[in-house]
Coordinates of C-alpha atoms in Angstrom, one line a residue:
Chain I
M1 CA 0.0 0.0 0.0
K2 CA 2.6 2.5 1.2
R3 CA 4.9 1.4 -1.6
R4 CA 2.2 2.1 -4.2
Y5 CA 1.8 5.6 -2.8
W6 CA 5.5 6.3 -3.2
V7 CA 5.5 5.0 -6.7
I8 CA 2.7 7.4 -7.7
L9 CA 4.4 10.2 -5.9
A10 CA 7.7 9.5 -7.7
M11 CA 5.9 9.4 -11.1
L12 CA 4.4 12.8 -10.3
F13 CA 8.0 14.2 -10.0
I14 CA 9.5 12.3 -12.8
V15 CA 7.1 13.2 -15.6
P16 CA 7.2 17.0 -15.2
G17 CA 10.9 16.5 -14.4
L18 CA 11.5 15.1 -17.8
M19 CA 9.6 18.0 -19.4
L20 CA 11.7 20.4 -17.5
T21 CA 14.9 18.7 -18.5
A22 CA 13.9 18.8 -22.1
S23 CA 12.9 22.5 -22.0
C24 CA 16.0 23.8 -20.2
A25 CA 18.7 21.2 -20.8
K26 CA 21.7 23.5 -21.2
K27 CA 23.0 26.4 -19.0
A28 CA 25.9 25.2 -17.0
V29 CA 26.1 26.6 -13.5
K30 CA 28.7 29.3 -13.5
P31 CA 30.4 30.0 -10.3
E32 CA 30.1 33.8 -10.5
A33 CA 28.8 36.4 -8.1
A34 CA 26.3 34.9 -5.6
V35 CA 23.5 37.3 -6.1
S36 CA 23.3 37.3 -9.9
K37 CA 23.6 33.5 -9.7
T38 CA 20.5 33.0 -7.6
D39 CA 18.5 35.5 -9.6
D40 CA 19.5 33.7 -12.8
S41 CA 18.6 30.3 -11.5
A42 CA 15.2 31.6 -10.4
K43 CA 14.5 32.9 -13.9
K44 CA 15.7 29.6 -15.4
V45 CA 12.9 27.5 -13.8
P46 CA 10.0 27.8 -16.2
P47 CA 6.4 27.7 -14.9
A48 CA 5.5 24.2 -13.9
P49 CA 3.5 22.3 -16.4
P50 CA -0.2 22.1 -15.4
A51 CA -0.7 19.0 -13.3
P52 CA -3.8 16.9 -14.0
D53 CA -5.6 17.8 -10.8
D54 CA -4.7 21.0 -9.0
A55 CA -2.3 23.9 -9.4
G56 CA -1.1 24.0 -5.8
K57 CA 0.3 20.5 -6.0
S58 CA 2.2 21.2 -9.2
A59 CA 3.8 24.3 -7.6
T60 CA 5.0 22.1 -4.7
L61 CA 6.3 19.7 -7.3
S62 CA 8.2 22.3 -9.1
A63 CA 9.8 23.5 -5.9
R64 CA 10.9 20.0 -5.1
E65 CA 12.1 19.7 -8.6
K66 CA 14.2 22.8 -8.4
F67 CA 15.6 21.7 -5.0
M68 CA 16.8 18.4 -6.5
K69 CA 18.0 19.9 -9.8
Q70 CA 20.2 22.6 -8.3
D71 CA 23.6 21.4 -7.3
V72 CA 26.2 23.0 -5.2
N73 CA 29.5 23.2 -7.1
F74 CA 33.1 23.2 -5.9
A75 CA 36.6 24.2 -7.0
F76 CA 39.1 21.4 -8.0
D77 CA 40.2 19.4 -5.0
S78 CA 38.1 21.5 -2.6
A79 CA 35.2 21.0 -0.3
V80 CA 35.0 24.7 0.5
L81 CA 31.6 26.4 0.0
D82 CA 32.1 29.7 -1.9
A83 CA 29.6 32.6 -1.9
T84 CA 27.5 31.0 -4.7
A85 CA 27.4 27.7 -3.0
Q86 CA 26.3 29.3 0.3
A87 CA 23.5 31.3 -1.5
I88 CA 22.1 28.1 -3.0
L89 CA 22.4 26.3 0.3
K90 CA 20.5 29.1 2.1
D91 CA 17.6 28.7 -0.4
K92 CA 17.7 24.9 0.3
A93 CA 17.7 25.5 4.0
D94 CA 14.6 27.7 3.8
W95 CA 12.8 25.1 1.7
L96 CA 13.8 22.2 4.0
K97 CA 12.7 24.1 7.1
K98 CA 9.3 24.8 5.4
N99 CA 9.0 21.1 4.5
A100 CA 10.2 19.8 7.8
D101 CA 8.9 16.2 7.2
T102 CA 11.2 15.8 4.1
A103 CA 14.4 13.8 4.5
T104 CA 17.3 14.5 2.2
T105 CA 20.3 12.6 1.0
V106 CA 23.3 14.8 0.2
E107 CA 25.5 13.2 -2.5
G108 CA 29.1 14.3 -2.9
H109 CA 30.7 13.9 -6.3
C110 CA 34.0 14.7 -8.0
D111 CA 35.4 15.2 -11.4
E112 CA 37.4 12.5 -13.0
R113 CA 40.7 14.1 -12.4
G114 CA 41.9 12.5 -9.2
T115 CA 42.5 9.0 -8.1
V116 CA 39.6 6.6 -7.1
A117 CA 39.8 6.3 -3.3
Y118 CA 40.9 9.9 -2.7
N119 CA 37.9 11.1 -4.7
V120 CA 35.6 9.0 -2.6
A121 CA 37.0 10.7 0.4
L122 CA 36.8 14.2 -1.2
G123 CA 33.2 13.6 -2.3
E124 CA 32.4 12.7 1.3
R125 CA 34.0 16.0 2.5
R126 CA 31.9 17.9 0.0
A127 CA 28.6 16.2 1.1
E128 CA 29.5 16.7 4.8
S129 CA 30.4 20.4 4.3
A130 CA 27.1 21.0 2.5
K131 CA 25.2 19.2 5.3
A132 CA 27.1 21.1 8.0
F133 CA 26.1 24.4 6.4
L134 CA 22.4 23.3 6.3
V135 CA 22.6 22.2 10.0
N136 CA 24.0 25.6 10.9
M137 CA 21.1 27.2 9.0
G138 CA 18.7 25.3 11.3
V139 CA 17.9 22.1 9.3
P140 CA 17.8 19.2 11.7
A141 CA 20.8 16.9 11.1
A142 CA 18.6 13.8 11.6
K143 CA 16.7 14.7 8.4
M144 CA 19.9 14.4 6.3
T145 CA 22.2 11.6 5.3
T146 CA 25.4 11.9 3.2
I147 CA 26.9 9.6 0.6
S148 CA 30.0 10.0 -1.6
Y149 CA 30.1 8.6 -5.1
G150 CA 33.7 9.9 -5.7
K151 CA 34.2 10.1 -9.5
E152 CA 31.9 7.2 -10.2
K153 CA 28.8 9.1 -11.4
P154 CA 29.8 12.1 -13.5
L155 CA 26.9 14.3 -14.6
D156 CA 28.8 15.1 -17.9
P157 CA 31.3 12.5 -19.1
A158 CA 33.1 15.0 -21.4
K159 CA 36.7 15.7 -20.7
T160 CA 36.3 19.5 -20.7
E161 CA 36.8 22.1 -17.9
S162 CA 33.0 22.9 -18.0
A163 CA 32.1 19.2 -17.6
Y164 CA 34.6 18.9 -14.7
A165 CA 33.0 22.0 -13.1
K166 CA 29.5 20.4 -13.4
N167 CA 30.8 17.1 -12.0
R168 CA 32.3 18.6 -8.8
R169 CA 29.1 18.9 -6.9
A170 CA 26.9 18.2 -4.0
H171 CA 23.6 16.8 -5.3
F172 CA 20.4 16.7 -3.2
V173 CA 17.9 13.9 -3.4
L174 CA 14.6 14.2 -1.5
K175 CA 13.2 11.0 -0.1
Chain O
M1 CA 64.3 -39.5 -6.6
V2 CA 63.3 -36.4 -4.7
D3 CA 63.9 -32.8 -5.2
S4 CA 67.1 -32.3 -3.3
G5 CA 67.8 -28.8 -4.6
N6 CA 65.5 -26.7 -2.5
A7 CA 65.5 -25.9 1.1
G8 CA 63.5 -28.3 3.3
C9 CA 60.5 -26.1 3.8
G10 CA 60.1 -25.1 0.2
K11 CA 60.4 -28.7 -0.8
T12 CA 57.6 -29.9 1.5
L13 CA 55.4 -27.1 0.3
A14 CA 56.1 -27.7 -3.3
V15 CA 55.6 -31.4 -3.2
K16 CA 52.4 -31.2 -1.2
H17 CA 51.1 -28.4 -3.4
T18 CA 51.8 -30.2 -6.6
L19 CA 50.4 -33.5 -5.5
L20 CA 47.3 -32.3 -4.0
V21 CA 46.3 -29.4 -6.1
L22 CA 47.9 -29.6 -9.5
G23 CA 48.9 -33.1 -9.9
I24 CA 52.4 -32.1 -11.0
I25 CA 55.3 -33.7 -9.5
M26 CA 58.7 -32.1 -9.7
V27 CA 60.5 -35.4 -10.0
G28 CA 64.1 -34.3 -9.5
L29 CA 66.9 -31.9 -9.6
L30 CA 68.9 -32.7 -12.7
S31 CA 72.6 -32.7 -11.9
T32 CA 73.7 -29.1 -11.6
G33 CA 77.1 -27.7 -11.1
V34 CA 75.7 -25.2 -8.6
A35 CA 73.3 -25.8 -5.8
F36 CA 70.3 -23.5 -6.1
G37 CA 70.8 -20.4 -4.0
A38 CA 74.3 -21.4 -2.9
D39 CA 75.9 -19.0 -5.3
K40 CA 74.7 -15.4 -5.7
Y41 CA 74.6 -14.4 -9.3
D42 CA 74.2 -10.7 -10.2
Y43 CA 72.8 -11.2 -13.7
I44 CA 70.0 -8.8 -13.2
D45 CA 69.8 -5.9 -10.9
I46 CA 66.2 -4.7 -11.0
N47 CA 67.2 -1.5 -9.3
N48 CA 69.4 -0.4 -12.2
P49 CA 67.5 2.0 -14.5
L50 CA 70.2 1.6 -17.2
L51 CA 69.7 -2.2 -17.2
R52 CA 70.8 -4.0 -20.3
K53 CA 68.6 -6.9 -21.3
V54 CA 70.2 -10.3 -20.8
P55 CA 70.4 -12.1 -24.2
I56 CA 69.0 -15.6 -23.7
A57 CA 68.6 -18.4 -26.3
I58 CA 65.5 -20.7 -25.9
P59 CA 65.6 -23.3 -28.7
F60 CA 62.5 -25.5 -29.3
F61 CA 62.5 -28.3 -26.8
K62 CA 63.6 -31.7 -27.9
P63 CA 60.8 -34.3 -28.3
A64 CA 61.8 -37.7 -26.9
S65 CA 60.2 -39.8 -29.5
G66 CA 59.4 -37.2 -32.2
N67 CA 55.7 -38.0 -32.7
G68 CA 53.5 -35.2 -34.0
A69 CA 51.8 -34.2 -30.7
E70 CA 55.1 -34.4 -28.8
S71 CA 56.9 -32.2 -31.3
E72 CA 54.1 -29.6 -31.1
T73 CA 54.2 -29.6 -27.3
A74 CA 58.0 -29.2 -27.5
Q75 CA 57.5 -26.1 -29.7
T76 CA 54.6 -24.5 -27.8
G77 CA 56.4 -25.1 -24.5
A78 CA 59.5 -23.3 -25.7
I79 CA 57.4 -20.4 -27.0
L80 CA 55.5 -20.1 -23.7
L81 CA 58.8 -20.1 -21.8
S82 CA 60.1 -17.4 -24.1
D83 CA 57.0 -15.3 -23.7
T84 CA 57.0 -15.7 -20.0
L85 CA 60.6 -14.5 -19.6
S86 CA 60.1 -11.8 -22.2
F87 CA 57.1 -10.5 -20.1
T88 CA 59.4 -9.4 -17.4
G89 CA 61.2 -6.9 -19.7
Y90 CA 64.6 -8.1 -18.4
F91 CA 65.5 -10.5 -21.2
K92 CA 66.3 -10.3 -24.9
I93 CA 65.0 -13.5 -26.4
L94 CA 67.3 -14.4 -29.3
D95 CA 65.7 -15.1 -32.7
R96 CA 65.6 -18.9 -33.2
G97 CA 66.5 -18.4 -36.9
S98 CA 69.9 -17.2 -35.9
F99 CA 70.8 -20.4 -34.0
L100 CA 73.8 -22.3 -35.4
V101 CA 72.9 -25.4 -33.5
D102 CA 70.3 -27.8 -34.9
D103 CA 67.8 -28.0 -32.0
R104 CA 66.8 -31.5 -32.9
Q105 CA 70.4 -32.8 -32.7
F106 CA 72.0 -31.2 -29.7
D107 CA 72.4 -32.7 -26.3
V108 CA 70.0 -30.9 -23.9
A109 CA 72.0 -31.9 -20.9
A110 CA 75.4 -31.0 -22.3
P111 CA 75.2 -28.3 -25.0
M112 CA 78.1 -27.1 -27.0
F113 CA 78.5 -23.7 -25.4
K114 CA 80.7 -22.2 -28.2
G115 CA 77.8 -22.5 -30.6
W116 CA 75.6 -20.4 -28.3
T117 CA 78.1 -17.7 -27.3
T118 CA 78.8 -17.1 -31.0
V119 CA 75.2 -16.0 -31.6
G120 CA 75.3 -13.7 -28.5
A121 CA 73.6 -15.8 -25.9
E122 CA 74.7 -15.4 -22.3
L123 CA 72.0 -17.7 -21.0
L124 CA 70.6 -20.8 -22.6
V125 CA 67.4 -22.8 -21.7
T126 CA 67.1 -26.3 -23.0
G127 CA 64.2 -28.6 -22.7
S128 CA 63.1 -32.1 -23.5
V129 CA 59.5 -33.4 -23.7
A130 CA 58.2 -36.9 -23.4
L131 CA 54.5 -37.0 -24.0
N132 CA 52.5 -40.1 -23.1
N133 CA 49.0 -38.6 -23.2
P134 CA 47.7 -37.3 -20.9
Q135 CA 51.0 -37.6 -18.9
V136 CA 53.9 -35.4 -19.9
E137 CA 57.5 -35.4 -18.6
M138 CA 59.5 -32.3 -19.1
E139 CA 63.2 -31.6 -18.4
L140 CA 64.3 -28.0 -18.3
R141 CA 67.7 -26.6 -17.8
L142 CA 69.3 -23.1 -17.6
F143 CA 72.9 -22.7 -18.6
D144 CA 75.4 -19.9 -18.3
T145 CA 77.0 -20.2 -21.7
Y146 CA 80.1 -18.0 -20.9
N147 CA 81.0 -19.8 -17.7
E148 CA 79.9 -23.1 -19.4
R149 CA 77.9 -24.4 -16.6
Q150 CA 74.4 -25.5 -15.7
L151 CA 72.6 -23.2 -13.3
I152 CA 69.3 -24.9 -12.8
G153 CA 68.0 -28.3 -13.8
R154 CA 64.5 -29.5 -13.2
K155 CA 62.3 -32.4 -14.2
Y156 CA 58.5 -32.1 -14.1
T157 CA 55.9 -34.8 -14.7
G158 CA 52.2 -34.2 -14.7
N159 CA 49.1 -33.8 -16.9
V160 CA 49.4 -32.1 -20.2
K161 CA 47.0 -29.3 -19.2
D162 CA 49.5 -28.3 -16.5
I163 CA 52.4 -27.5 -18.9
R164 CA 51.7 -23.8 -18.3
V165 CA 52.2 -24.2 -14.6
M166 CA 55.4 -26.3 -15.0
I167 CA 56.9 -23.6 -17.3
H168 CA 55.9 -20.8 -14.9
R169 CA 57.5 -22.7 -12.0
F170 CA 60.7 -23.1 -14.0
C171 CA 60.7 -19.4 -14.9
N172 CA 60.2 -18.5 -11.2
E173 CA 63.3 -20.4 -10.5
I174 CA 65.2 -18.6 -13.2
M175 CA 64.1 -15.2 -11.9
G176 CA 64.9 -16.4 -8.3
L177 CA 68.4 -17.2 -9.4
L178 CA 68.9 -14.1 -11.5
T179 CA 67.2 -11.5 -9.4
G180 CA 67.1 -13.0 -5.9
S181 CA 63.2 -13.0 -5.8
T182 CA 60.7 -15.5 -6.9
G183 CA 56.9 -15.6 -7.2
L184 CA 56.2 -13.4 -10.2
F185 CA 54.9 -16.2 -12.5
E186 CA 52.6 -17.6 -9.8
S187 CA 51.2 -14.2 -8.9
K188 CA 47.8 -12.8 -9.7
I189 CA 46.4 -9.4 -10.4
V190 CA 43.0 -8.2 -9.0
Y191 CA 41.4 -5.3 -10.7
I192 CA 38.1 -3.6 -11.5
S193 CA 36.4 -4.1 -14.8
S194 CA 33.1 -2.7 -16.1
G195 CA 32.9 -5.5 -18.7
S196 CA 29.6 -6.8 -17.3
G197 CA 28.1 -3.3 -17.3
N198 CA 29.0 -2.6 -13.7
K199 CA 32.3 -2.1 -12.0
E200 CA 33.0 -5.6 -10.5
V201 CA 36.2 -7.1 -9.0
Y202 CA 38.1 -9.5 -11.2
I203 CA 41.3 -11.6 -10.8
C204 CA 43.7 -12.8 -13.5
D205 CA 47.1 -14.4 -13.8
F206 CA 50.2 -12.2 -13.8
D207 CA 50.1 -12.0 -17.6
G208 CA 46.4 -11.2 -18.0
Y209 CA 45.4 -14.8 -18.7
N210 CA 42.3 -16.5 -17.0
P211 CA 40.3 -13.4 -16.1
T212 CA 37.7 -14.4 -13.5
Q213 CA 34.9 -12.3 -12.1
I214 CA 34.9 -12.3 -8.2
T215 CA 32.0 -10.1 -7.3
H216 CA 28.5 -10.2 -8.9
N217 CA 26.6 -7.6 -7.0
Q218 CA 25.8 -5.3 -10.0
S219 CA 26.7 -2.3 -7.9
I220 CA 29.9 -0.2 -7.9
N221 CA 33.0 -2.0 -6.6
L222 CA 36.4 -0.3 -6.0
S223 CA 40.0 -0.7 -4.9
P224 CA 40.5 -4.5 -4.4
A225 CA 43.5 -5.9 -2.5
V226 CA 44.4 -9.5 -1.8
S227 CA 45.8 -10.8 1.5
H228 CA 49.4 -12.2 1.7
D229 CA 48.1 -15.8 1.6
G230 CA 46.1 -15.1 -1.5
K231 CA 42.9 -16.2 0.1
W232 CA 41.0 -13.0 0.9
V233 CA 40.2 -9.9 -1.2
A234 CA 39.2 -6.7 0.5
Y235 CA 37.3 -4.0 -1.6
T236 CA 34.9 -1.2 -1.4
S237 CA 31.4 -1.9 -2.6
Y238 CA 28.2 0.2 -2.8
S239 CA 26.1 -3.0 -2.8
K240 CA 24.5 -2.0 0.6
G241 CA 23.8 1.5 -0.6
K242 CA 27.0 3.3 0.5
P243 CA 30.7 2.7 0.1
D244 CA 31.4 0.0 2.6
L245 CA 34.5 -2.2 3.1
F246 CA 34.0 -5.9 2.2
I247 CA 36.4 -8.7 3.0
Q248 CA 35.7 -11.8 0.9
N249 CA 37.1 -15.3 0.8
I250 CA 38.1 -15.8 -2.9
S251 CA 37.3 -19.5 -3.1
D252 CA 34.3 -20.0 -0.7
K253 CA 32.8 -16.5 -1.0
R254 CA 32.5 -16.0 2.8
T255 CA 32.2 -12.3 3.3
S256 CA 32.5 -9.8 6.2
V257 CA 31.3 -6.2 5.9
V258 CA 32.6 -3.4 8.0
D259 CA 29.2 -2.2 9.0
K260 CA 29.8 1.3 10.2
K261 CA 28.5 4.8 9.5
G262 CA 30.2 6.6 6.7
M263 CA 32.6 5.0 4.2
G264 CA 35.2 2.2 4.2
I265 CA 37.8 2.7 1.5
S266 CA 41.3 2.0 0.3
P267 CA 42.1 -1.3 2.1
A268 CA 45.7 -2.4 2.4
W269 CA 46.8 -5.8 4.0
V270 CA 49.6 -5.8 6.5
P271 CA 52.5 -7.9 5.1
G272 CA 52.5 -11.5 6.5
R273 CA 49.5 -11.0 8.8
L274 CA 45.7 -11.4 8.3
E275 CA 45.1 -7.8 9.3
L276 CA 44.5 -4.8 7.1
S277 CA 44.3 -1.1 7.3
A278 CA 41.7 1.1 5.6
S279 CA 40.2 4.5 5.7
L280 CA 36.9 4.7 7.7
S281 CA 34.9 7.8 8.3
F282 CA 32.6 6.8 11.2
S283 CA 34.2 9.3 13.5
G284 CA 33.2 12.1 11.2
D285 CA 36.2 12.4 8.9
P286 CA 38.3 9.8 7.1
E287 CA 41.0 8.3 9.3
I288 CA 43.1 5.1 8.9
Y289 CA 42.4 2.2 11.1
L290 CA 43.9 -1.3 11.7
L291 CA 41.3 -4.0 11.3
T292 CA 41.2 -7.8 11.8
G293 CA 40.7 -10.1 8.9
T294 CA 37.0 -10.1 9.6
G295 CA 36.8 -6.3 9.7
K296 CA 36.8 -5.6 13.5
V297 CA 38.6 -2.4 14.4
I298 CA 41.8 -3.0 16.3
N299 CA 42.9 0.6 16.7
R300 CA 43.1 3.9 15.0
L301 CA 46.4 4.8 13.2
T302 CA 45.9 8.4 12.1
D303 CA 44.5 11.4 13.9
S304 CA 44.2 14.6 11.9
P305 CA 41.3 16.6 10.7
G306 CA 40.6 16.1 7.0
I307 CA 41.3 13.3 4.6
D308 CA 43.6 10.4 5.5
V309 CA 43.4 7.6 3.0
S310 CA 45.3 4.9 1.0
P311 CA 47.6 3.3 3.5
T312 CA 50.4 1.0 2.3
W313 CA 52.9 -1.0 4.5
S314 CA 56.6 -1.4 4.6
P315 CA 57.5 -5.1 4.1
D316 CA 58.5 -5.4 7.8
G317 CA 55.2 -3.8 8.9
N318 CA 57.0 -1.1 11.0
K319 CA 56.0 1.8 8.8
M320 CA 53.0 2.9 6.9
A321 CA 52.8 5.4 4.1
F322 CA 49.5 7.1 3.3
V323 CA 47.8 10.1 1.7
S324 CA 46.9 13.0 3.9
R325 CA 45.5 16.5 3.3
R326 CA 46.8 17.8 6.6
G327 CA 49.2 20.1 4.7
G328 CA 46.5 21.6 2.5
T329 CA 46.9 19.3 -0.5
P330 CA 47.0 15.5 -0.8
Q331 CA 50.5 14.4 -0.2
I332 CA 52.3 11.2 0.9
Y333 CA 53.4 10.8 4.5
V334 CA 55.4 8.0 6.1
Q335 CA 54.5 7.1 9.7
N336 CA 56.6 5.2 12.1
M337 CA 54.3 2.7 13.8
N338 CA 56.3 2.7 17.0
S339 CA 56.7 6.4 17.5
G340 CA 53.6 7.5 15.7
Q341 CA 55.6 10.2 14.0
A342 CA 54.5 11.0 10.4
D343 CA 56.8 12.8 7.9
R344 CA 55.8 14.1 4.5
I345 CA 57.9 12.7 1.7
T346 CA 56.4 14.3 -1.4
F347 CA 57.0 18.0 -2.1
Q348 CA 56.6 18.3 -5.8
G349 CA 53.1 19.1 -7.1
N350 CA 49.8 19.6 -5.5
N351 CA 48.2 16.2 -5.8
N352 CA 50.2 13.0 -4.9
T353 CA 48.1 9.9 -4.1
Q354 CA 48.0 6.1 -4.3
P355 CA 51.3 5.2 -2.7
E356 CA 52.4 1.6 -2.8
W357 CA 55.5 0.5 -0.9
S358 CA 57.9 -1.8 -2.8
P359 CA 58.1 -5.4 -1.6
K360 CA 61.9 -4.8 -1.5
G361 CA 61.3 -2.0 1.0
D362 CA 63.3 0.9 -0.5
K363 CA 60.9 2.7 -2.7
I364 CA 57.4 4.0 -3.0
V365 CA 55.5 4.2 -6.2
Y366 CA 52.6 6.7 -6.5
T367 CA 50.4 8.8 -8.8
A368 CA 51.2 12.4 -9.3
L369 CA 49.2 15.2 -11.0
E370 CA 51.5 17.2 -13.2
K371 CA 51.3 20.9 -13.7
G372 CA 50.1 20.4 -17.3
G373 CA 47.1 18.3 -16.0
G374 CA 48.1 14.7 -16.6
F375 CA 48.4 12.0 -14.0
N376 CA 51.6 10.0 -14.0
I377 CA 53.3 7.3 -12.1
C378 CA 56.3 8.3 -10.1
L379 CA 58.9 6.5 -8.0
L380 CA 60.4 7.9 -4.8
G381 CA 62.9 6.6 -2.2
V382 CA 61.1 6.0 1.2
D383 CA 63.3 8.9 2.5
G384 CA 61.7 11.2 -0.1
K385 CA 64.8 11.2 -2.3
G386 CA 65.5 10.1 -5.8
L387 CA 62.2 11.1 -7.5
M388 CA 61.8 9.4 -10.9
Q389 CA 58.8 9.8 -13.3
L390 CA 58.0 6.5 -14.9
T391 CA 55.2 7.5 -17.3
R392 CA 54.8 10.7 -19.3
G393 CA 52.8 12.2 -22.1
Q394 CA 50.4 9.3 -22.6
G395 CA 47.0 9.9 -21.1
D396 CA 46.3 9.6 -17.4
N397 CA 48.3 6.9 -15.6
E398 CA 47.1 5.8 -12.2
S399 CA 46.9 3.0 -9.5
P400 CA 50.5 1.7 -9.6
S401 CA 51.1 -1.7 -8.0
W402 CA 54.3 -3.7 -7.5
S403 CA 54.7 -7.3 -8.5
P404 CA 55.5 -9.5 -5.4
D405 CA 59.1 -9.7 -6.5
A406 CA 59.3 -5.9 -7.0
S407 CA 60.6 -6.4 -10.6
M408 CA 57.5 -5.0 -12.3
I409 CA 54.7 -2.4 -11.8
A410 CA 51.1 -2.7 -13.0
F411 CA 49.0 0.5 -13.5
S412 CA 46.0 1.8 -15.4
S413 CA 46.2 4.1 -18.3
T414 CA 43.9 6.0 -20.7
R415 CA 46.7 6.2 -23.3
E416 CA 44.6 4.3 -25.8
G417 CA 41.3 6.0 -24.9
T418 CA 39.5 3.8 -22.5
S419 CA 41.1 2.9 -19.2
R420 CA 43.1 -0.4 -19.5
I421 CA 45.7 -2.2 -17.4
Y422 CA 49.4 -1.9 -18.4
V423 CA 52.6 -3.3 -17.0
M424 CA 56.2 -2.0 -17.0
T425 CA 59.5 -2.9 -15.4
A426 CA 60.3 -1.4 -12.0
Y427 CA 62.2 1.4 -13.7
G428 CA 59.5 2.3 -16.3
A429 CA 60.7 0.4 -19.4
D430 CA 58.7 -1.9 -21.7
Q431 CA 55.3 -0.4 -21.0
R432 CA 52.6 -2.5 -22.6
R433 CA 48.9 -3.4 -22.2
L434 CA 48.2 -6.5 -20.1
M435 CA 44.9 -7.5 -21.6
S436 CA 42.1 -6.5 -23.9
T437 CA 38.7 -7.3 -22.5
P438 CA 35.3 -5.6 -22.7
G439 CA 34.6 -2.5 -20.7
Q440 CA 37.1 -0.4 -18.8
Q441 CA 39.7 -1.8 -16.4
S442 CA 41.2 0.1 -13.5
E443 CA 42.8 -0.2 -10.1
P444 CA 45.1 -3.2 -10.7
K445 CA 46.6 -4.7 -7.5
W446 CA 49.3 -7.2 -7.8
S447 CA 49.1 -10.1 -5.3
P448 CA 50.6 -13.4 -4.4
G449 CA 49.3 -16.5 -6.1
V450 CA 46.0 -17.9 -4.7
T451 CA 46.6 -21.0 -2.6
N452 CA 44.1 -23.4 -1.1

């Protein structure tokens, strides 16, 4: 019973998610000034596609979608949160506090430049530093788990600086 | 007739092993001028980067009766022996076409040395084969052609399918005599391959033959390492949802999991003991711990904020090298296990990882990020002196691992596009791909032969 409920819920995210992906596939996150960044990303999210039943639900979905889609990026061999990263995390903290019953997994990822085990450790540092920031912003630690994937799950497999920049990330998955 | 050439212990082991497991009996030591190990020959110094390859003649073996199958075995046996020695990068195998001696005619036990020195051979291997299907009897001898004496003589009997093992045994003896270390040709390599669609742990012979999949969990598996007795493989697996350390018996699949919060990565077995060290993060950040063979924490070995990973042990177990970010970038440190004092040994570059301590004890091989962006294999004295770059200008080269006799290094490289496993001599010569199998291969770890 419970499982079915989750499946339906997951479908509700995935379907509009796919549409979103198709409509705004490009636009790499550029680690520039924090303010312009957040404004930019807010503009980037198009209005949520109308859901079959009610508009309120679809707005929630799009907020969740945005939460999951927006990664926090890092410099090479670093787990330090720059101004851009902190701005994104503040938004996430606000959302998480408003949705107090939602549990999050923070995934730490690395680019392919670096050796396997070291990158698993570095990915963990990234996930932990994002989590620590959220805890400091008032999100209960018990609602968050971390996992590192090292360099095993690149977002963009290309061997370019912009692909590497995208791959060095903390990614957020809502449960 | 028993094998009177080896030390008592080795003999017992060898005979038991062959009888029970392989069905090969090393029947005897063929009369040699020199008792094995009694005389120290300095034919090959694997520490010499300017090493000259030793020219060796390996004529086709002599078939006892000369029937077709026997003649074929005599030829394939000699070719396998040539390939095996050639694999090390330390020998120049002389072209059989240049030989002055008719390999069908000469006396395998008493060759005319002049005929061999004339064609440039400093060493000569002769063999004879008597095939009585499925039994085969093989006599193999190594000669020093300049000093005109026999260095090794062995007679093996067993099943035809074990010819590969017999020849590898003999090559082990040759390497033992010439370099002072044995074991290369009975060693194995564990590695990660994505051939099945997922990164799984595999094991193969030293030369890439007999690749066998060890894990089948369809998850992500990383960083395998085999215990000194060849029975256990430790690795990181995501099969329980996060990167945990697994310790698995290779033959019966019994598995222990280090079931702790956080991750368990970069296992390294302590030489000669069923204990291992690994980086665990249950305390909040990655620290290196000593564990029992079943994954119970014995004690914590590092204590510094930030990343501590990739331990590797000196052969005597008194020191441990590892990667730490305590100085701001990942660098290699050597820690004295008695005093606890850790000293940084790498000072060039901002990213030095994956140290592996040589089984001979004097050097550490590791992966360095160059200024230009490429990853390359470097060699450094354990005192931080004598830096030598072994790979350059050919893709990313990572995960160096010593052969058990310290004569060779395996590593992964993207020089041909996809990541594959390569080998080279201990000073970086003769770099070549070990195997060509589907998917990507990475993280080779050279290990002793698997025993039962």
